[in-house]
């Protein structure tokens, strides 16, 4: 029997990766973090001194890259051409430049194709910005996760401080707002809820509460998980 696919989209810091990974564990599905793929292309461009706004050069790079997402200890390891880059793709430098790469139509085409291949058998929980609208339009369950900008900035702030970064809260909030705006307003597969997505405002909700809400939806919407 074909397993279900779950698409989780939404703005930065809404909790997509955290809850998608946990939902995948609970439903015995494969978690696919598509943001990690845009970050991987961005990191490689920066490492090679390629201008992230040079659309042709970045697309050629993306085309050559072998990106692998491998489950490890409940987390997801990210490899490019066999090299582990799991932590490197989360640095503020990559975050600053990722919007330019995500706005590159050829890169989107290349990565969306890889993502569809990962999801073609079903059995995935995939998170990103365009999964329900573009990558997996037939996903059995689509969730659009949001939270207030204050809460999303606070979550990201806590996470980065814990990793040892020193940050200005207001500046971080502005960066998140800017990145969301770029994602919402780009021409190709912008961030927006699919018409059939269930909207879940996670402001004030804990991670287990959000995970439970999605598991409940997977039962009621799909009849799965019983
Ligand atoms: O974790 P965070 O919300 O900071 O971002 P992410 O999910 O790692 O994605 C990084 C960036 O990749 C986003 O800001 C988007 O510009 C882009 N992205 C995209 O355009 N489409 C996707 N399906 C996933 C990510
Ligand atoms: O993937 P996305 O950018 O949507 O968010 P994330 O990276 O999964 O979550 C950002 C941070 O918020 C992480 O440190 C999560 O642990 C935290 N979080 C939270 O505190 N409460 C939630 N309901 C969801 C996430």
Short mmCIF file of C-alpha atoms and ligand atoms in Angstrom, two decimals:
data_model
loop_
_atom_site.label_atom_id
_atom_site.label_comp_id
_atom_site.label_asym_id
_atom_site.label_seq_id
_atom_site.Cartn_x
_atom_site.Cartn_y
_atom_site.Cartn_z
CA UNK A 1 0.00 0.00 0.00
CA UNK A 2 1.29 3.47 -0.89
CA UNK A 3 2.14 5.49 2.23
CA UNK A 4 0.81 9.03 2.59
CA UNK A 5 2.79 12.19 1.96
CA UNK A 6 2.63 15.19 4.24
CA UNK A 7 3.59 18.68 3.00
CA UNK A 8 4.51 21.29 5.62
CA UNK A 9 5.06 24.86 4.47
CA UNK A 10 5.32 28.21 6.20
CA UNK A 11 7.59 31.15 7.04
CA UNK A 12 10.95 30.98 8.84
CA UNK A 13 10.90 29.85 12.47
CA UNK A 14 7.33 28.51 12.33
CA UNK A 15 8.68 25.15 13.57
CA UNK A 16 8.47 23.28 10.25
CA UNK A 17 11.70 21.26 10.46
CA UNK A 18 11.32 20.41 14.12
CA UNK A 19 7.75 19.17 13.88
CA UNK A 20 8.14 17.60 10.41
CA UNK A 21 10.98 15.43 11.74
CA UNK A 22 8.94 14.33 14.78
CA UNK A 23 5.78 13.68 12.75
CA UNK A 24 7.84 11.58 10.32
CA UNK A 25 9.22 9.54 13.24
CA UNK A 26 5.74 8.93 14.67
CA UNK A 27 4.20 7.95 11.32
CA UNK A 28 7.27 5.96 10.18
CA UNK A 29 7.72 8.18 7.16
CA UNK A 30 10.89 9.73 5.69
CA UNK A 31 11.62 13.33 6.59
CA UNK A 32 12.85 15.60 3.75
CA UNK A 33 14.14 19.09 4.64
CA UNK A 34 14.03 21.02 1.35
CA UNK A 35 15.40 24.22 2.94
CA UNK A 36 18.60 22.27 3.64
CA UNK A 37 18.98 21.76 -0.12
CA UNK A 38 18.74 25.51 -0.90
CA UNK A 39 21.19 26.10 1.95
CA UNK A 40 23.58 23.45 0.56
CA UNK A 41 23.70 25.16 -2.85
CA UNK A 42 24.25 28.53 -1.14
CA UNK A 43 27.10 27.16 0.99
CA UNK A 44 28.87 25.62 -2.01
CA UNK A 45 28.54 28.86 -4.00
CA UNK A 46 30.05 30.84 -1.12
CA UNK A 47 32.87 28.32 -0.68
CA UNK A 48 33.77 28.51 -4.38
CA UNK A 49 33.59 32.29 -4.51
CA UNK A 50 30.61 32.21 -6.90
CA UNK A 51 28.44 35.33 -6.78
CA UNK A 52 25.05 34.09 -5.46
CA UNK A 53 23.27 36.54 -7.80
CA UNK A 54 24.97 35.04 -10.89
CA UNK A 55 22.00 32.89 -11.91
CA UNK A 56 23.79 30.90 -14.61
CA UNK A 57 26.82 30.05 -12.48
CA UNK A 58 24.74 29.03 -9.45
CA UNK A 59 22.42 26.90 -11.62
CA UNK A 60 25.42 25.08 -13.16
CA UNK A 61 26.73 24.44 -9.65
CA UNK A 62 23.36 23.10 -8.45
CA UNK A 63 23.16 20.83 -11.47
CA UNK A 64 26.52 19.21 -10.68
CA UNK A 65 25.94 18.79 -6.95
CA UNK A 66 25.06 15.43 -5.43
CA UNK A 67 22.94 16.37 -2.39
CA UNK A 68 22.02 13.59 0.05
CA UNK A 69 19.82 13.83 3.17
CA UNK A 70 20.57 10.93 5.52
CA UNK A 71 18.77 10.17 8.80
CA UNK A 72 21.22 10.04 11.76
CA UNK A 73 20.25 9.72 15.45
CA UNK A 74 16.81 11.19 14.87
CA UNK A 75 18.35 14.16 13.03
CA UNK A 76 19.05 14.64 9.34
CA UNK A 77 22.63 14.73 8.06
CA UNK A 78 23.27 16.72 4.90
CA UNK A 79 25.99 15.62 2.47
CA UNK A 80 27.25 17.26 -0.71
CA UNK A 81 29.41 15.10 -2.96
CA UNK A 82 30.03 12.82 0.03
CA UNK A 83 31.08 15.62 2.39
CA UNK A 84 29.05 16.24 5.57
CA UNK A 85 27.86 19.86 5.81
CA UNK A 86 25.02 19.51 8.35
CA UNK A 87 26.14 22.33 10.66
CA UNK A 88 27.81 24.57 8.07
CA UNK A 89 24.56 25.19 6.18
CA UNK A 90 23.01 26.86 9.27
CA UNK A 91 25.55 29.66 9.69
CA UNK A 92 24.25 33.26 9.55
CA UNK A 93 26.35 33.80 6.39
CA UNK A 94 24.45 31.09 4.53
CA UNK A 95 21.14 32.38 5.92
CA UNK A 96 21.93 35.88 4.63
CA UNK A 97 22.57 34.67 1.07
CA UNK A 98 20.01 31.87 0.71
CA UNK A 99 17.16 34.11 -0.53
CA UNK A 100 19.12 35.01 -3.68
CA UNK A 101 19.67 31.33 -4.45
CA UNK A 102 16.03 30.46 -3.69
CA UNK A 103 14.90 33.14 -6.15
CA UNK A 104 16.91 31.54 -8.98
CA UNK A 105 14.33 29.84 -11.27
CA UNK A 106 16.77 27.29 -12.70
CA UNK A 107 17.94 26.25 -9.22
CA UNK A 108 14.30 25.87 -8.15
CA UNK A 109 13.63 23.64 -11.15
CA UNK A 110 16.65 21.42 -10.38
CA UNK A 111 15.89 21.09 -6.66
CA UNK A 112 12.12 20.64 -7.09
CA UNK A 113 12.84 17.79 -9.53
CA UNK A 114 15.10 16.07 -6.94
CA UNK A 115 12.43 16.62 -4.26
CA UNK A 116 9.70 15.11 -6.43
CA UNK A 117 11.89 12.06 -7.01
CA UNK A 118 12.33 11.72 -3.24
CA UNK A 119 8.56 11.90 -2.79
CA UNK A 120 7.34 9.95 -5.80
CA UNK A 121 6.75 6.72 -3.88
CA UNK A 122 4.86 8.57 -1.12
CA UNK A 123 5.89 8.02 2.50
CA UNK A 124 7.52 11.41 3.09
CA UNK A 125 7.03 14.36 5.37
CA UNK A 126 8.54 17.21 3.37
CA UNK A 127 8.92 20.76 4.66
CA UNK A 128 9.69 23.97 2.79
CA UNK A 129 7.92 26.89 1.16
CA UNK A 130 6.38 25.44 -2.03
CA UNK A 131 5.80 21.79 -1.16
CA UNK A 132 1.98 21.83 -1.05
CA UNK A 133 1.67 24.25 -3.99
CA UNK A 134 4.38 23.04 -6.34
CA UNK A 135 6.55 20.08 -5.34
CA UNK A 136 3.92 17.62 -4.03
CA UNK A 137 0.55 19.09 -5.09
CA UNK A 138 -1.10 15.68 -4.56
CA UNK A 139 0.11 15.26 -0.95
CA UNK A 140 -2.65 13.70 1.16
CA UNK A 141 -2.13 16.20 3.97
CA UNK A 142 -0.91 19.78 3.60
CA UNK A 143 -0.21 21.94 6.63
CA UNK A 144 0.62 25.64 6.56
CA UNK A 145 2.40 26.45 9.83
CA UNK A 146 2.61 30.00 11.09
CA UNK A 147 3.35 31.91 14.32
CA UNK A 148 3.64 35.60 15.12
CA UNK A 149 6.85 37.27 13.91
CA UNK A 150 7.79 37.97 17.56
CA UNK A 151 7.48 34.34 18.53
CA UNK A 152 9.33 33.09 15.44
CA UNK A 153 12.18 35.55 16.06
CA UNK A 154 12.33 34.56 19.73
CA UNK A 155 12.51 30.85 18.86
CA UNK A 156 15.33 31.43 16.38
CA UNK A 157 17.08 33.75 18.86
CA UNK A 158 17.01 31.12 21.61
CA UNK A 159 18.30 28.48 19.20
CA UNK A 160 21.23 30.59 17.96
CA UNK A 161 22.20 31.85 21.44
CA UNK A 162 22.31 28.23 22.58
CA UNK A 163 24.72 27.53 19.72
CA UNK A 164 26.97 30.33 21.01
CA UNK A 165 26.09 33.18 18.62
CA UNK A 166 25.79 36.74 19.94
CA UNK A 167 22.86 38.47 18.31
CA UNK A 168 20.73 41.56 18.30
CA UNK A 169 17.08 40.51 18.71
CA UNK A 170 15.65 43.39 16.63
CA UNK A 171 18.13 42.75 13.83
CA UNK A 172 17.31 39.04 13.81
CA UNK A 173 13.60 39.85 13.63
CA UNK A 174 14.22 42.18 10.68
CA UNK A 175 16.27 39.48 8.91
CA UNK A 176 13.44 36.98 9.31
CA UNK A 177 10.91 39.53 8.08
CA UNK A 178 13.11 40.33 5.08
CA UNK A 179 13.62 36.65 4.17
CA UNK A 180 9.86 35.94 4.44
CA UNK A 181 9.14 38.91 2.21
CA UNK A 182 11.62 37.67 -0.40
CA UNK A 183 10.07 34.19 -0.22
CA UNK A 184 6.50 35.54 -0.54
CA UNK A 185 7.22 37.92 -3.40
CA UNK A 186 9.50 35.95 -5.68
CA UNK A 187 8.19 35.13 -9.12
CA UNK A 188 8.71 31.37 -9.09
CA UNK A 189 6.91 29.15 -6.57
CA UNK A 190 6.62 31.79 -3.84
CA UNK A 191 5.74 31.01 -0.23
CA UNK A 192 1.97 30.73 0.01
CA UNK A 193 -0.53 28.26 1.42
CA UNK A 194 -1.96 25.69 -0.96
CA UNK A 195 -5.73 26.11 -1.42
CA UNK A 196 -6.29 22.82 0.38
CA UNK A 197 -3.76 23.37 3.19
CA UNK A 198 -4.84 23.28 6.83
CA UNK A 199 -3.63 26.45 8.57
CA UNK A 200 -2.08 25.96 11.99
CA UNK A 201 -1.11 29.03 14.03
CA UNK A 202 1.49 27.74 16.50
CA UNK A 203 1.88 30.96 18.51
CA UNK A 204 1.97 29.88 22.15
CA UNK A 205 1.98 26.18 21.28
CA UNK A 206 4.72 23.81 22.40
CA UNK A 207 6.44 21.44 19.98
CA UNK A 208 4.55 18.34 21.31
CA UNK A 209 1.24 20.22 20.95
CA UNK A 210 1.94 21.04 17.30
CA UNK A 211 3.12 17.50 16.57
CA UNK A 212 -0.06 16.10 18.14
CA UNK A 213 -2.25 18.47 16.12
CA UNK A 214 -0.64 17.24 12.89
CA UNK A 215 -0.92 13.60 13.93
CA UNK A 216 -4.62 14.18 14.66
CA UNK A 217 -5.03 15.75 11.23
CA UNK A 218 -3.29 12.82 9.59
CA UNK A 219 -5.92 10.55 11.16
CA UNK A 220 -8.99 12.65 10.42
CA UNK A 221 -7.95 13.89 6.98
CA UNK A 222 -6.41 10.71 5.69
CA UNK A 223 -7.79 7.96 7.87
CA UNK A 224 -4.17 6.88 8.41
CA UNK A 225 -2.37 6.05 11.64
CA UNK A 226 -5.20 3.95 13.15
O1 LIG B 1 14.87 27.03 8.75
P1 LIG B 1 14.56 28.32 8.06
O2 LIG B 1 13.11 28.62 8.11
O3 LIG B 1 15.44 29.43 8.44
O4 LIG B 1 14.87 28.15 6.52
P2 LIG B 1 14.96 26.85 5.68
O5 LIG B 1 13.71 26.06 5.72
O6 LIG B 1 16.23 26.16 6.01
O7 LIG B 1 15.04 27.48 4.21
C1 LIG B 1 16.06 28.39 3.86
C2 LIG B 1 15.59 29.21 2.68
O8 LIG B 1 15.45 28.34 1.55
C3 LIG B 1 14.24 29.89 2.83
O9 LIG B 1 14.35 31.19 3.38
C4 LIG B 1 13.75 29.97 1.40
O10 LIG B 1 14.25 31.12 0.77
C5 LIG B 1 14.39 28.76 0.73
N1 LIG B 1 13.45 27.67 0.51
C6 LIG B 1 12.64 27.73 -0.60
O11 LIG B 1 12.65 28.72 -1.31
N2 LIG B 1 11.81 26.70 -0.91
C7 LIG B 1 11.77 25.61 -0.15
N3 LIG B 1 10.97 24.59 -0.49
C8 LIG B 1 12.57 25.53 1.02
C9 LIG B 1 13.39 26.59 1.32
O1 LIG B 2 11.93 25.05 10.13
P1 LIG B 2 11.43 26.35 10.69
O2 LIG B 2 12.29 27.50 10.32
O3 LIG B 2 9.99 26.60 10.38
O4 LIG B 2 11.50 26.24 12.27
P2 LIG B 2 12.37 25.26 13.19
O5 LIG B 2 13.79 25.40 12.80
O6 LIG B 2 11.78 23.91 13.20
O7 LIG B 2 12.10 25.89 14.62
C1 LIG B 2 12.77 27.06 15.05
C2 LIG B 2 13.02 26.95 16.54
O8 LIG B 2 11.79 27.04 17.24
C3 LIG B 2 13.64 25.61 16.98
O9 LIG B 2 14.66 25.90 17.91
C4 LIG B 2 12.49 24.88 17.64
O10 LIG B 2 12.95 24.05 18.68
C5 LIG B 2 11.64 26.01 18.18
N1 LIG B 2 10.20 25.74 18.26
C6 LIG B 2 9.49 26.04 19.42
O11 LIG B 2 10.09 26.50 20.38
N2 LIG B 2 8.14 25.83 19.51
C7 LIG B 2 7.45 25.34 18.48
N3 LIG B 2 6.14 25.13 18.61
C8 LIG B 2 8.14 25.03 17.29
C9 LIG B 2 9.52 25.25 17.21
#
